[in-house]
């Protein structure tokens, strides 16, 4: 009878350990998935915004191929939605600042308006690096 109780206790302890291990693994996988999705959204947002800022500075909105512009704006908006869902309020606010600064740029924008957009962009990149735990925080 004692052996049966010891075997039952051993089996129960094994099940508890397996359940705890599965729970920890699920939490780790969720954290990795969230970080991957956040990173993907950040990369898409930074890439599309950088492209649009450069184009607005060099050729202006009217000089751009409008289909190309719409496609980049669409990519930017999808990425912005990802950031809105997964990032901190500060990051979302900075992403909104970048979008607003980009919206204000036009064919007659002066260098100061471009500087405001560039500063907003750099602030967002720094915040994204911080939020994602980038080792390149000083860059």
PDB file of C-alpha atoms in Angstrom:
ATOM      1  CA  UNK A   1       0.000   0.000   0.000  1.00  0.00           C
ATOM      2  CA  UNK A   2       2.880   2.336   0.830  1.00  0.00           C
ATOM      3  CA  UNK A   3       4.447   1.700  -2.576  1.00  0.00           C
ATOM      4  CA  UNK A   4       1.183   2.516  -4.297  1.00  0.00           C
ATOM      5  CA  UNK A   5       0.859   5.808  -2.407  1.00  0.00           C
ATOM      6  CA  UNK A   6       4.470   6.728  -3.225  1.00  0.00           C
ATOM      7  CA  UNK A   7       3.900   5.929  -6.915  1.00  0.00           C
ATOM      8  CA  UNK A   8       0.689   7.987  -6.936  1.00  0.00           C
ATOM      9  CA  UNK A   9       2.457  10.915  -5.280  1.00  0.00           C
ATOM     10  CA  UNK A  10       5.329  10.639  -7.780  1.00  0.00           C
ATOM     11  CA  UNK A  11       2.904  10.612 -10.706  1.00  0.00           C
ATOM     12  CA  UNK A  12       1.022  13.607  -9.319  1.00  0.00           C
ATOM     13  CA  UNK A  13       4.277  15.524  -8.759  1.00  0.00           C
ATOM     14  CA  UNK A  14       5.339  14.754 -12.339  1.00  0.00           C
ATOM     15  CA  UNK A  15       2.028  16.049 -13.706  1.00  0.00           C
ATOM     16  CA  UNK A  16       2.369  19.259 -11.694  1.00  0.00           C
ATOM     17  CA  UNK A  17       5.918  19.790 -12.988  1.00  0.00           C
ATOM     18  CA  UNK A  18       4.809  19.159 -16.581  1.00  0.00           C
ATOM     19  CA  UNK A  19       1.879  21.576 -16.196  1.00  0.00           C
ATOM     20  CA  UNK A  20       4.120  24.299 -14.741  1.00  0.00           C
ATOM     21  CA  UNK A  21       6.649  23.748 -17.541  1.00  0.00           C
ATOM     22  CA  UNK A  22       3.925  24.009 -20.187  1.00  0.00           C
ATOM     23  CA  UNK A  23       2.592  27.213 -18.611  1.00  0.00           C
ATOM     24  CA  UNK A  24       6.047  28.797 -18.509  1.00  0.00           C
ATOM     25  CA  UNK A  25       6.717  27.751 -22.117  1.00  0.00           C
ATOM     26  CA  UNK A  26       3.393  29.273 -23.251  1.00  0.00           C
ATOM     27  CA  UNK A  27       4.208  32.546 -21.485  1.00  0.00           C
ATOM     28  CA  UNK A  28       7.676  32.644 -23.068  1.00  0.00           C
ATOM     29  CA  UNK A  29       6.235  31.959 -26.526  1.00  0.00           C
ATOM     30  CA  UNK A  30       3.655  34.733 -26.047  1.00  0.00           C
ATOM     31  CA  UNK A  31       6.359  37.228 -25.034  1.00  0.00           C
ATOM     32  CA  UNK A  32       8.425  36.269 -28.083  1.00  0.00           C
ATOM     33  CA  UNK A  33       5.408  36.545 -30.383  1.00  0.00           C
ATOM     34  CA  UNK A  34       4.514  39.985 -29.000  1.00  0.00           C
ATOM     35  CA  UNK A  35       8.085  41.188 -29.369  1.00  0.00           C
ATOM     36  CA  UNK A  36       8.295  39.845 -32.930  1.00  0.00           C
ATOM     37  CA  UNK A  37       5.024  41.545 -33.878  1.00  0.00           C
ATOM     38  CA  UNK A  38       6.133  44.798 -32.265  1.00  0.00           C
ATOM     39  CA  UNK A  39       9.487  44.614 -34.020  1.00  0.00           C
ATOM     40  CA  UNK A  40       7.806  43.921 -37.374  1.00  0.00           C
ATOM     41  CA  UNK A  41       5.448  46.878 -36.882  1.00  0.00           C
ATOM     42  CA  UNK A  42       8.327  49.125 -35.817  1.00  0.00           C
ATOM     43  CA  UNK A  43      10.446  48.151 -38.821  1.00  0.00           C
ATOM     44  CA  UNK A  44       7.560  48.701 -41.236  1.00  0.00           C
ATOM     45  CA  UNK A  45       6.697  52.059 -39.669  1.00  0.00           C
ATOM     46  CA  UNK A  46      10.293  53.299 -39.586  1.00  0.00           C
ATOM     47  CA  UNK A  47      11.006  52.095 -43.134  1.00  0.00           C
ATOM     48  CA  UNK A  48       7.878  53.583 -44.701  1.00  0.00           C
ATOM     49  CA  UNK A  49       8.167  56.836 -42.775  1.00  0.00           C
ATOM     50  CA  UNK A  50      11.856  57.239 -43.637  1.00  0.00           C
ATOM     51  CA  UNK A  51      11.058  56.649 -47.319  1.00  0.00           C
ATOM     52  CA  UNK A  52       8.252  59.230 -47.282  1.00  0.00           C
ATOM     53  CA  UNK A  53      10.320  61.807 -45.382  1.00  0.00           C
ATOM     54  CA  UNK A  54      13.175  61.433 -47.845  1.00  0.00           C
ATOM     55  CA  UNK A  55      10.859  61.682 -50.855  1.00  0.00           C
ATOM     56  CA  UNK A  56       9.023  64.702 -49.448  1.00  0.00           C
ATOM     57  CA  UNK A  57      12.385  66.408 -48.837  1.00  0.00           C
ATOM     58  CA  UNK A  58      13.857  65.636 -52.265  1.00  0.00           C
ATOM     59  CA  UNK A  59      10.932  65.816 -54.723  1.00  0.00           C
ATOM     60  CA  UNK A  60       7.938  66.897 -52.653  1.00  0.00           C
ATOM     61  CA  UNK A  61       4.530  65.252 -52.614  1.00  0.00           C
ATOM     62  CA  UNK A  62       3.677  66.405 -56.139  1.00  0.00           C
ATOM     63  CA  UNK A  63       6.924  65.010 -57.523  1.00  0.00           C
ATOM     64  CA  UNK A  64       6.187  61.535 -56.207  1.00  0.00           C
ATOM     65  CA  UNK A  65       4.458  58.765 -58.082  1.00  0.00           C
ATOM     66  CA  UNK A  66       1.049  58.897 -56.389  1.00  0.00           C
ATOM     67  CA  UNK A  67       0.424  55.141 -56.525  1.00  0.00           C
ATOM     68  CA  UNK A  68       3.799  54.576 -54.895  1.00  0.00           C
ATOM     69  CA  UNK A  69       3.015  57.245 -52.295  1.00  0.00           C
ATOM     70  CA  UNK A  70      -0.350  55.653 -51.488  1.00  0.00           C
ATOM     71  CA  UNK A  71       1.268  52.224 -51.098  1.00  0.00           C
ATOM     72  CA  UNK A  72       3.893  53.564 -48.682  1.00  0.00           C
ATOM     73  CA  UNK A  73       1.220  55.469 -46.727  1.00  0.00           C
ATOM     74  CA  UNK A  74      -0.826  52.267 -46.491  1.00  0.00           C
ATOM     75  CA  UNK A  75       2.190  50.355 -45.148  1.00  0.00           C
ATOM     76  CA  UNK A  76       2.806  53.160 -42.686  1.00  0.00           C
ATOM     77  CA  UNK A  77      -0.797  53.098 -41.456  1.00  0.00           C
ATOM     78  CA  UNK A  78      -0.879  49.321 -40.979  1.00  0.00           C
ATOM     79  CA  UNK A  79       2.375  49.501 -39.029  1.00  0.00           C
ATOM     80  CA  UNK A  80       1.022  52.414 -36.987  1.00  0.00           C
ATOM     81  CA  UNK A  81      -2.000  50.284 -36.081  1.00  0.00           C
ATOM     82  CA  UNK A  82       0.330  47.511 -34.915  1.00  0.00           C
ATOM     83  CA  UNK A  83       2.247  49.972 -32.756  1.00  0.00           C
ATOM     84  CA  UNK A  84      -1.020  51.332 -31.357  1.00  0.00           C
ATOM     85  CA  UNK A  85      -2.114  47.853 -30.290  1.00  0.00           C
ATOM     86  CA  UNK A  86       1.184  46.570 -28.912  1.00  0.00           C
ATOM     87  CA  UNK A  87       3.294  49.495 -27.711  1.00  0.00           C
ATOM     88  CA  UNK A  88       3.266  51.837 -24.749  1.00  0.00           C
ATOM     89  CA  UNK A  89       1.283  55.066 -24.756  1.00  0.00           C
ATOM     90  CA  UNK A  90       4.507  57.083 -25.130  1.00  0.00           C
ATOM     91  CA  UNK A  91       5.504  55.171 -28.260  1.00  0.00           C
ATOM     92  CA  UNK A  92       2.026  55.559 -29.746  1.00  0.00           C
ATOM     93  CA  UNK A  93       2.104  59.289 -29.016  1.00  0.00           C
ATOM     94  CA  UNK A  94       5.484  59.650 -30.723  1.00  0.00           C
ATOM     95  CA  UNK A  95       4.263  57.648 -33.736  1.00  0.00           C
ATOM     96  CA  UNK A  96       1.268  59.987 -33.950  1.00  0.00           C
ATOM     97  CA  UNK A  97       3.634  62.980 -33.781  1.00  0.00           C
ATOM     98  CA  UNK A  98       5.607  61.598 -36.720  1.00  0.00           C
ATOM     99  CA  UNK A  99       2.443  60.988 -38.744  1.00  0.00           C
ATOM    100  CA  UNK A 100       1.211  64.507 -37.990  1.00  0.00           C
ATOM    101  CA  UNK A 101       4.559  66.085 -38.916  1.00  0.00           C
ATOM    102  CA  UNK A 102       4.577  64.106 -42.166  1.00  0.00           C
ATOM    103  CA  UNK A 103       1.014  65.164 -42.920  1.00  0.00           C
ATOM    104  CA  UNK A 104       2.000  68.823 -42.521  1.00  0.00           C
ATOM    105  CA  UNK A 105       4.795  68.543 -45.069  1.00  0.00           C
ATOM    106  CA  UNK A 106       3.853  69.830 -48.468  1.00  0.00           C
ATOM    107  CA  UNK A 107       5.431  71.126 -51.648  1.00  0.00           C
ATOM    108  CA  UNK A 108       6.059  74.534 -50.060  1.00  0.00           C
ATOM    109  CA  UNK A 109       7.412  73.261 -46.742  1.00  0.00           C
ATOM    110  CA  UNK A 110      10.387  75.124 -45.428  1.00  0.00           C
ATOM    111  CA  UNK A 111      13.483  73.498 -43.885  1.00  0.00           C
ATOM    112  CA  UNK A 112      12.129  74.152 -40.373  1.00  0.00           C
ATOM    113  CA  UNK A 113       9.072  71.970 -41.062  1.00  0.00           C
ATOM    114  CA  UNK A 114      11.336  69.209 -42.379  1.00  0.00           C
ATOM    115  CA  UNK A 115      13.483  69.570 -39.244  1.00  0.00           C
ATOM    116  CA  UNK A 116      10.402  69.176 -37.025  1.00  0.00           C
ATOM    117  CA  UNK A 117       9.448  65.983 -38.892  1.00  0.00           C
ATOM    118  CA  UNK A 118      12.999  64.653 -38.673  1.00  0.00           C
ATOM    119  CA  UNK A 119      13.191  65.359 -34.933  1.00  0.00           C
ATOM    120  CA  UNK A 120       9.846  63.624 -34.342  1.00  0.00           C
ATOM    121  CA  UNK A 121      11.109  60.655 -36.368  1.00  0.00           C
ATOM    122  CA  UNK A 122      14.374  60.424 -34.385  1.00  0.00           C
ATOM    123  CA  UNK A 123      12.479  60.628 -31.076  1.00  0.00           C
ATOM    124  CA  UNK A 124      10.258  57.745 -32.178  1.00  0.00           C
ATOM    125  CA  UNK A 125      13.238  55.617 -33.234  1.00  0.00           C
ATOM    126  CA  UNK A 126      14.899  56.184 -29.851  1.00  0.00           C
ATOM    127  CA  UNK A 127      11.691  55.219 -28.024  1.00  0.00           C
ATOM    128  CA  UNK A 128      11.221  52.103 -30.162  1.00  0.00           C
ATOM    129  CA  UNK A 129      14.797  51.042 -29.436  1.00  0.00           C
ATOM    130  CA  UNK A 130      14.175  51.512 -25.732  1.00  0.00           C
ATOM    131  CA  UNK A 131      10.870  49.643 -25.807  1.00  0.00           C
ATOM    132  CA  UNK A 132      12.329  46.753 -27.780  1.00  0.00           C
ATOM    133  CA  UNK A 133      15.391  46.553 -25.538  1.00  0.00           C
ATOM    134  CA  UNK A 134      17.905  47.445 -28.229  1.00  0.00           C
ATOM    135  CA  UNK A 135      21.538  47.425 -27.129  1.00  0.00           C
ATOM    136  CA  UNK A 136      22.158  50.403 -29.485  1.00  0.00           C
ATOM    137  CA  UNK A 137      20.457  53.022 -27.314  1.00  0.00           C
ATOM    138  CA  UNK A 138      23.307  55.479 -27.698  1.00  0.00           C
ATOM    139  CA  UNK A 139      23.085  55.556 -31.509  1.00  0.00           C
TER     140      UNK A 139
END
